[in-house]
XYZ file of C-alpha atoms in Angstrom:
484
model
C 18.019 -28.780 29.730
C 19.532 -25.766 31.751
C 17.196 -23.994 33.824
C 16.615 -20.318 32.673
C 13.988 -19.052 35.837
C 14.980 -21.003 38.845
C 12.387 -18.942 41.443
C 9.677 -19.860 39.068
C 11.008 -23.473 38.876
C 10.584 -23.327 42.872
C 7.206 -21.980 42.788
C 6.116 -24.680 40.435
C 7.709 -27.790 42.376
C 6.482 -26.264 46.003
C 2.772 -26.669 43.818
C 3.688 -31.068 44.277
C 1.017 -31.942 46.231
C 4.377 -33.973 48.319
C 7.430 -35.127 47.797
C 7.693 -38.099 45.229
C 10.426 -40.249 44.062
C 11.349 -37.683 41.874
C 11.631 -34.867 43.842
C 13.831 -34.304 47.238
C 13.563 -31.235 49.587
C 16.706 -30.479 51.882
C 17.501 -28.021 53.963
C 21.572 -27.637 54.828
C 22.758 -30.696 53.854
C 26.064 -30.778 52.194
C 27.715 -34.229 52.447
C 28.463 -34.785 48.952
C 28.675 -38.707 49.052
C 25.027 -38.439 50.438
C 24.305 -36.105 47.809
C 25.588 -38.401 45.137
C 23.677 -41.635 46.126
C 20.395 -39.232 45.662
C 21.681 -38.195 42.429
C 22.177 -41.900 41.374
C 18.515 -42.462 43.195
C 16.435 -39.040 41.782
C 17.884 -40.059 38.133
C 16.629 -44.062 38.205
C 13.013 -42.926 39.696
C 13.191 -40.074 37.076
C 13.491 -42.915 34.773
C 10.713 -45.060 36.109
C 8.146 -42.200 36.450
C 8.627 -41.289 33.261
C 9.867 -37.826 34.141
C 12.512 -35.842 31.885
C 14.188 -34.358 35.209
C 14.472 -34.696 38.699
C 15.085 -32.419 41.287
C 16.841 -31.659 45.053
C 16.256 -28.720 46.350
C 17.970 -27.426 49.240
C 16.454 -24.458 51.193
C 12.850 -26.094 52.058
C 12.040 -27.569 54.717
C 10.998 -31.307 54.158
C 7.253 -32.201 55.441
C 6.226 -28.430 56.091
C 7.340 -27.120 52.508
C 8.272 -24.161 54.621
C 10.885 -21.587 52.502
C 13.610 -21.434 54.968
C 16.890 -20.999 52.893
C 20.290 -22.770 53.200
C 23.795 -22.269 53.189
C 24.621 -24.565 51.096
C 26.624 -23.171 48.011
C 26.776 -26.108 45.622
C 29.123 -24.509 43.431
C 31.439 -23.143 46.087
C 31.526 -27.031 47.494
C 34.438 -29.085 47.197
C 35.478 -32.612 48.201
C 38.477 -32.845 49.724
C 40.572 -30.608 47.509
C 37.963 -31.279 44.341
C 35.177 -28.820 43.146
C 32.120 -30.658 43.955
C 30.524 -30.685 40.421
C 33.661 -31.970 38.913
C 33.473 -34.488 41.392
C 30.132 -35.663 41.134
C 30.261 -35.662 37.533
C 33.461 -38.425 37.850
C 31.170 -40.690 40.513
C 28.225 -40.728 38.131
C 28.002 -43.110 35.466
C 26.510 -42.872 32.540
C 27.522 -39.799 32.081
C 24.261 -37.449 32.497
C 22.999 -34.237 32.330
C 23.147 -32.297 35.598
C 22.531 -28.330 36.129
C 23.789 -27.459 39.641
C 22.678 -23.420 40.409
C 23.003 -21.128 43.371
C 20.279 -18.322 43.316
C 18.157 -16.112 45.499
C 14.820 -15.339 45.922
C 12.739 -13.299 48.009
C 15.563 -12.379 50.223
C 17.158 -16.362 50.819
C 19.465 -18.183 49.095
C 18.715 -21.351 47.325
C 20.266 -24.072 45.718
C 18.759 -27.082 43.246
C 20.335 -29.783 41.350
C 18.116 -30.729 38.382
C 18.831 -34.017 36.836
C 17.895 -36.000 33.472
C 17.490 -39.691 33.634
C 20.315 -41.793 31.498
C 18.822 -43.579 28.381
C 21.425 -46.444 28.471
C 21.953 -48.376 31.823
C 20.641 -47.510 35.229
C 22.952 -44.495 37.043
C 25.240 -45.599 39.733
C 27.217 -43.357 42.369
C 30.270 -44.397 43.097
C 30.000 -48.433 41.655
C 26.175 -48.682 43.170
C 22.947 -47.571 42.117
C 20.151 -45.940 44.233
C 16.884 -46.050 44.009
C 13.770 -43.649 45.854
C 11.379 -46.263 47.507
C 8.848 -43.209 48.378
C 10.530 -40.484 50.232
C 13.170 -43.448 50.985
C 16.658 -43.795 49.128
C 17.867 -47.536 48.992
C 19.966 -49.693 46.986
C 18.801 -50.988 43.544
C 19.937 -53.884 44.150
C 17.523 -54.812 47.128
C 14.570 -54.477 45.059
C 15.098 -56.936 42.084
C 11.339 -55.782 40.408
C 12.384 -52.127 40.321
C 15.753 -53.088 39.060
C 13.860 -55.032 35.346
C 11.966 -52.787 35.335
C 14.729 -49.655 35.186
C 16.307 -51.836 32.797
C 12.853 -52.120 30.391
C 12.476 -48.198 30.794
C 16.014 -47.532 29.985
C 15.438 -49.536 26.140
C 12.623 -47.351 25.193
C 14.266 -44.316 25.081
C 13.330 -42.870 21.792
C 14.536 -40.176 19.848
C 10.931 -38.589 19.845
C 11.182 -37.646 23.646
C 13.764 -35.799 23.031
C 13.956 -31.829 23.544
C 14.017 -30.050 20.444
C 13.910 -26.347 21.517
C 13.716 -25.799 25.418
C 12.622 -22.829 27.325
C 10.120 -21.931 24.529
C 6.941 -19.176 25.318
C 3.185 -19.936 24.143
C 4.103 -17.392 21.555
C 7.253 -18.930 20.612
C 5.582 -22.469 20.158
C 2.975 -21.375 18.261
C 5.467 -19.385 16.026
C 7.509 -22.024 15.589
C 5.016 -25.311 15.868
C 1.525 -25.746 13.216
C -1.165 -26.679 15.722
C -3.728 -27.022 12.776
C -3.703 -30.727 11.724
C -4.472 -31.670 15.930
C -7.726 -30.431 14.818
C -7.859 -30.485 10.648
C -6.602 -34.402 10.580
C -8.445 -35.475 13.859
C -12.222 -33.684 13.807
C -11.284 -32.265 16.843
C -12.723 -29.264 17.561
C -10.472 -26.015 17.674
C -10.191 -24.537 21.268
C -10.913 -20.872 21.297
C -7.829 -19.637 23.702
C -3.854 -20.310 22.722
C -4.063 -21.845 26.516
C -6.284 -24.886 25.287
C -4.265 -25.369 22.094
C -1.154 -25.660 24.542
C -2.736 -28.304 26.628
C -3.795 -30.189 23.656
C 0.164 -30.071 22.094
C 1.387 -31.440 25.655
C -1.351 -34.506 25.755
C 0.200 -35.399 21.990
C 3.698 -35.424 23.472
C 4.684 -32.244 21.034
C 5.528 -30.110 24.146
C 7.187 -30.756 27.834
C 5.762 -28.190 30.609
C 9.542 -27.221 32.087
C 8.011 -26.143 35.302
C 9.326 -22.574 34.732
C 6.156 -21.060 33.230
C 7.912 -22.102 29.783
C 7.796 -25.347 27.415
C 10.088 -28.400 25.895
C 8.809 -28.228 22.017
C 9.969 -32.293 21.252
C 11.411 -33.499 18.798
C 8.287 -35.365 17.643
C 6.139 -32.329 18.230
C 9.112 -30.462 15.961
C 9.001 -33.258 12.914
C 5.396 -33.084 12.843
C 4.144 -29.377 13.592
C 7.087 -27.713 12.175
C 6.257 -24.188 10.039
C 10.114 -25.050 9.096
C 11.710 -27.354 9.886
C 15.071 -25.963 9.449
C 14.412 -23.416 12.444
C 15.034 -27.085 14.779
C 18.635 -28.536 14.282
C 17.854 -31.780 15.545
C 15.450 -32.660 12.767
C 17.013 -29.849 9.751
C 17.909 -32.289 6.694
C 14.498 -34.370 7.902
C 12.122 -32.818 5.512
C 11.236 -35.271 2.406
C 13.129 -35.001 -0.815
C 11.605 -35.440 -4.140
C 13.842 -35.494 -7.231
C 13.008 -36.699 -10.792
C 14.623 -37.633 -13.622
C 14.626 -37.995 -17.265
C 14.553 -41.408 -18.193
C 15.549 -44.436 -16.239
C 18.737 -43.366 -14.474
C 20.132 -40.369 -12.683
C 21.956 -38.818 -15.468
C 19.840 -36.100 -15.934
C 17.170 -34.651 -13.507
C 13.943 -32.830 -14.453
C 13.419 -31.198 -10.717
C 14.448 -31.546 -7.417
C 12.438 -30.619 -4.421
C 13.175 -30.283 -0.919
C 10.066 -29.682 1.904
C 10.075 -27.528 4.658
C 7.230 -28.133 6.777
C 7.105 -31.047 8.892
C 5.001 -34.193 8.080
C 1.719 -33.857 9.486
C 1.355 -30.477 8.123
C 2.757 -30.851 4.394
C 1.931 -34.726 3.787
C -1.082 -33.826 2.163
C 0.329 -31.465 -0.065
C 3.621 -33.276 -0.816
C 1.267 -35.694 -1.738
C -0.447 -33.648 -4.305
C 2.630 -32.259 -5.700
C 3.847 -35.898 -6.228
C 0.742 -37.345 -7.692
C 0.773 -34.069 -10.220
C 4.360 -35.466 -10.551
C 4.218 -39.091 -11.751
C 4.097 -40.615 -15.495
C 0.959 -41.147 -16.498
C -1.263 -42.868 -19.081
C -4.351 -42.381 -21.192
C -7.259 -44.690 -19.958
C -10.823 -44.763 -20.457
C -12.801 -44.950 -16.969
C -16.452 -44.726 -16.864
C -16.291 -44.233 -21.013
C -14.650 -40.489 -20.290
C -10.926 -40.818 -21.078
C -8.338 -39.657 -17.896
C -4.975 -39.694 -17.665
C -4.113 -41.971 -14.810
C -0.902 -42.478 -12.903
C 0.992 -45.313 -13.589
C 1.205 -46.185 -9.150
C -1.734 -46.457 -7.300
C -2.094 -43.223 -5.293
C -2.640 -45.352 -1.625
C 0.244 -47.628 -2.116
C 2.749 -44.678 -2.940
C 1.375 -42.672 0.211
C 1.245 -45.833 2.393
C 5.289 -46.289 1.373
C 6.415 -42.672 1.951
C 4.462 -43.281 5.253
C 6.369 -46.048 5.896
C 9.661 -44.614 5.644
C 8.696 -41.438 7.466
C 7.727 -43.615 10.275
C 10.266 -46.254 10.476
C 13.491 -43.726 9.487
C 16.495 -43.783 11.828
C 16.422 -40.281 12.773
C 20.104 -40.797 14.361
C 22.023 -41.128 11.238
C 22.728 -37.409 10.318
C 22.218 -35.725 7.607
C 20.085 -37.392 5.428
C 16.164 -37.901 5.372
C 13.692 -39.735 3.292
C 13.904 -39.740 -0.375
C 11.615 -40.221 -3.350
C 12.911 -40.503 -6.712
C 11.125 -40.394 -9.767
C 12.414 -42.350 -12.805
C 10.353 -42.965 -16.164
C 9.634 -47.170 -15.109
C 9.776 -47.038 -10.983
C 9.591 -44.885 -8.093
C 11.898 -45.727 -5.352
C 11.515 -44.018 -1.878
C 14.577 -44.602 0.439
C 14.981 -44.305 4.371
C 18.077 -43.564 6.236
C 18.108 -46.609 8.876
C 18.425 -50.442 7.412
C 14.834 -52.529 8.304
C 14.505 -53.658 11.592
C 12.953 -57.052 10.478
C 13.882 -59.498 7.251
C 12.523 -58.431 4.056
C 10.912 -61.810 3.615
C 8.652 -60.974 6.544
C 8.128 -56.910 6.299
C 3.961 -57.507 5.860
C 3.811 -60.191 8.619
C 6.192 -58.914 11.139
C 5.764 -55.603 13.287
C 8.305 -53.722 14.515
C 9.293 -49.777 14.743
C 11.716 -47.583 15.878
C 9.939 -44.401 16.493
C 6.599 -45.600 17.985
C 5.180 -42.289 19.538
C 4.961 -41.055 15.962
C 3.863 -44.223 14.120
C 1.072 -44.214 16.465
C 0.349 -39.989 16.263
C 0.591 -40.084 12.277
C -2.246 -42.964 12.160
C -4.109 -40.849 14.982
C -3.774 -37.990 12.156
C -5.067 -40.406 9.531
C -2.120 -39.980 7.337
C -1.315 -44.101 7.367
C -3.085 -47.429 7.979
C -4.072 -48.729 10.961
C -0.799 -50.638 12.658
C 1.174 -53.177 10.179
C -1.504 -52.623 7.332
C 0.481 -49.839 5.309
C 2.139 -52.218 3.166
C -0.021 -55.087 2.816
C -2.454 -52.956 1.693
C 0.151 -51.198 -1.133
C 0.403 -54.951 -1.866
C -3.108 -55.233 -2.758
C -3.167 -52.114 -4.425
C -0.666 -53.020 -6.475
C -2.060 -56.457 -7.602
C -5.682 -55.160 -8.009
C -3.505 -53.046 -10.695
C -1.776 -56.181 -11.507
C 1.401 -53.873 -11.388
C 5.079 -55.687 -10.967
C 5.256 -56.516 -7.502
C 7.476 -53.826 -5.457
C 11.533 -54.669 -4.444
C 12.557 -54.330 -0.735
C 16.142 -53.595 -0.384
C 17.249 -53.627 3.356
C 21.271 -52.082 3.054
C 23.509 -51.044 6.156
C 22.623 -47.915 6.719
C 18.937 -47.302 4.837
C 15.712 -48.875 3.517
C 14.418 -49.251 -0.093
C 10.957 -50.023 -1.502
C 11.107 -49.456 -5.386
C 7.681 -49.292 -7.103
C 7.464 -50.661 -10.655
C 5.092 -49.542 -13.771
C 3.269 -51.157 -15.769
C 4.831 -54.487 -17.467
C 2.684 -57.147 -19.195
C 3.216 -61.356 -17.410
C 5.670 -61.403 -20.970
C 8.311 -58.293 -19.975
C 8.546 -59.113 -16.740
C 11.576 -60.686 -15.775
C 12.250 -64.080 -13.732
C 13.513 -62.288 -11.130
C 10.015 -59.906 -10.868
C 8.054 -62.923 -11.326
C 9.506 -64.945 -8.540
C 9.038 -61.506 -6.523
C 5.520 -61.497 -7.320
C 4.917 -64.959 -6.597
C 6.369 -64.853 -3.699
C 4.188 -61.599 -2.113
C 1.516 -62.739 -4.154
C 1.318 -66.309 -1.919
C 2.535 -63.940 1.439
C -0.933 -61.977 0.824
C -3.093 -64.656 0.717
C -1.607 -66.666 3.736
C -2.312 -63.082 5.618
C -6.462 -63.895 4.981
C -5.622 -67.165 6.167
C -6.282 -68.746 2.238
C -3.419 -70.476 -0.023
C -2.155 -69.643 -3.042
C -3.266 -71.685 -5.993
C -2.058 -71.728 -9.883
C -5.630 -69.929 -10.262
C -4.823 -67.235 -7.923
C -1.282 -67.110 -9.274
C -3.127 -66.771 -12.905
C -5.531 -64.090 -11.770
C -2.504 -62.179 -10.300
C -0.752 -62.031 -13.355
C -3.986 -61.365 -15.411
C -3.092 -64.552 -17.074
C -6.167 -66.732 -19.075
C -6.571 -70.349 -17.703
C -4.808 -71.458 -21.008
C -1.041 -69.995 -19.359
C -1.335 -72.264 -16.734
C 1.804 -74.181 -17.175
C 3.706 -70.955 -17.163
C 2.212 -70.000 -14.161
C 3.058 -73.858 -13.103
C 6.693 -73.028 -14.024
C 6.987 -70.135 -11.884
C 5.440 -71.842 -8.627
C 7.719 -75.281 -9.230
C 11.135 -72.533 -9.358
C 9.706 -70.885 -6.395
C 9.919 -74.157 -4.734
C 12.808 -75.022 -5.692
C 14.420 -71.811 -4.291
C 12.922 -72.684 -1.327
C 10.863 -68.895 -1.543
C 6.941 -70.931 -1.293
C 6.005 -74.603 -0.109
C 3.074 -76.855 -0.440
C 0.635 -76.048 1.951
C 0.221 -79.960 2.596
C 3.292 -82.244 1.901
C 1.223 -85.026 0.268
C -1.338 -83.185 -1.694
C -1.590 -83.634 -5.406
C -0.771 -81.451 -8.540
C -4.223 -81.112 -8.936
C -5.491 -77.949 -6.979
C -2.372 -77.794 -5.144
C -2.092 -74.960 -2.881
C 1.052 -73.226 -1.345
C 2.245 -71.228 1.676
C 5.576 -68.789 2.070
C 8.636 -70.585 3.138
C 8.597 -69.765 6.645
C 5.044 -70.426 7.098
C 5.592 -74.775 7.087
């Protein structure tokens, strides 16, 4: 992030109440090896603080804060016969983001290296890497703790930190960014100044405070807040798709339509325009007759949800998908699953946390991990097929099935609903039974040695297993494979 006001940038960091690991005050310093080890050291601590940039300023006078000025000129500095910044940028590895300015103010000259943390490794200067023990710089190395623990901070880079739009006014974020559902999906109350509405967007992680009077709108405040989503480049070809088609295959669509706003300010209506959407059929409820889609309405929501929330927003150019066909849905994900299908309601696992954990703050999905069992549940209440996950290299598929009576189904969808059907109950910490198996399928008692049939193939395939090796046919009960 380049800095755009660097005498308001001073102002703000002479506010520290002292200097802290990410932060160094020099006056005329200008050995550049020296400078490069506190390069190496600013960007680790950076890292560990949790701070998007650090920052050496020469031209203040350590201790005293005093505004003294310097003649150092970073980017008249060589080494040896090298321009300094070229330099520096060959001794530092990763590769990071540095912004080395020259600049005046109030009559002295100034000069400030901001720095950004890497996301891979920990940064070294010249083979070694540094590390600010309070106001100190030492070696990484000597302090084994601080070394995991760069190495822990370095894997949870995610792509929701990152800087969407920088250098952004109030005006400009609230232009660009919806701050409605903080207050609409929460209960919150609305603050009465834009000042208070800024604060709020900052606590959420939707803005950065750049320490120039200016903000950092993020790319999870961006995919959320977003008036339009094309207007941020990093998230453009995010918005949900909805296409549908005229019968069962993509031959011919009926309409195709592509969202602007981001999720936690259009989910609700996407949601309406989808429901609106589906097939339906003619059902009497209550004795007055409704037309009724043929998904239940929470486990479609909960599985758009899902693959808003668990998308790989790195692959480029695509975004989540629902399609529409006269017997299914299917809503795809760029981004393959991070866990086995077998295990996607037991397991727990996300790449984009920050806004798994801000979308159920909003109310717009389950509490953690329950999305999907409770489509599950949905879905039998409905005694519906039981959904298809396909994990492929680069996305994520959950197909959702209409209506099919025990005797359409195929053996493929009945060993699928067996199988989620026995997952479901070992979640409550029960068994599966032929009776639940029955119930399931909406199935009389007189159908159970179908339902026997199904249960004796799922063992065989190795998909369910007795809960107790030695029991008897006779109320026999039965866990998921992985489960014994």
């Amino acid at each position: 992030m380049p800095i755009h006001n660097p005498c308001a940038l001073l102002d703000r960091l002479l506010q520290e109440p002292n200097e802290s690991t990410w932060l160094e005050f020099k006056v005329n310093n200008k050995d550049p090896r020296e400078i490069g080890e506190y390069i190496s050291a600013l960007a680790n601590a950076a890292m560990l603080a949790g701070r998007d940039r650090a920052f050496m300023v020469f031209g203040v006078r350590d201790g005293t804060r005093d505004r003294v000025g310097t003649d150092v000129r970073l980017q008249q500095l060589k080494n040896g016969n090298e321009d300094f910044t070229n330099w520096l940028s060959r001794m530092i590895e990763p590769r990071i983001m540095l912004d080395v300015l020259d600049f005046e103010c109030g009559g002295l000259a100034y000069s400030i290296i901001a720095v950004e943390p890497s996301y891979e490794r920990p940064v070294k200067f010249s083979g070694s890497e540094f590390i600010r023990i309070g106001e100190n710089k030492k070696k990484l190395a000597d302090f084994p703790e601080h070394e995991r623990s760069l190495w822990i901070a370095t894997g949870r880079r995610r792509f929701e930190s990152a800087v969407a739009v920088s250098n952004a006014t109030a005006n400009d974020v609230i232009a660009k960014l919806d701050p409605e559902p903080l207050f609409e999906l929460t209960g919150d109350p609305r603050p009465k100044n834009s000042d208070e509405i800024i604060r709020k967007m900052i606590e959420y992680g939707f803005l950065l405070d750049n320490l120039e009077g200016r903000y950092d709108i993020t790319n999870l405040g961006a995919i959320l807040l977003a008036r339009d989503v094309t207007m941020f480049p990093s998230i453009a070809g995010k918005a949900v798709r909805i296409v549908k088609y005229v019968g069962r295959d993509k031959s011919k669509s009926d309409f195709e339509q592509e969202g602007k706003k981001g999720y936690a300010v259009g989910f609700t209506g996407m949601m309406k325009f989808l429901m609106d959407r589906l097939p339906k059929e003619e059902r009497y409820i209550g004795g007055v007759r409704r037309m009724v889609p043929h998904f239940p309405e929470t486990a479609i929501r909960e599985v758009i949800a899902n693959a808003l929330i668990h998308q790989d927003f790195i692959v480029g150019g695509v975004g989540p998908v629902v399609e529409i066909y006269e017997n299914r849905i299917e809503v795809t994900n760029p981004g393959n699953s991070l866990i086995s299908t077998d295990r996607i309601l037991d397991e727990r696992r996300s790449r984009n946390e920050k806004l798994a954990s801000t979308m159920r703050a909003f109310g717009l999905c389950e509490e953690r991990g329950g999305g999907l069992d409770k489509t599950l549940i949905e879905i039998e209440a409905d005694h519906l097929p039981a959904p298809d996950f396909i994990s492929s290299e680069n996305s994520m598929r959950v197909v959702l099935f209409a209506p099919r009576a025990f005797g359409q189904m195929s053996k493929a969808e009945k060993m699928r609903a067996c199988f989620f059907h026995c997952v479901l109950r070992w979640l409550t910490h029960d068994y599966m039974s032929n009776a639940t198996l029955r119930e399931r399928f909406s199935l009389a008692p007189e159908e159970y040695q179908a339902v026997s049939a199904i249960i004796a193939e799922s063992i065989k395939l190795g998909r369910i297993a007795p809960a107790d090796p030695d029991q008897g046919k006779r109320n026999a009960r039965y866990v998921p494979y992985w489960a014994v």
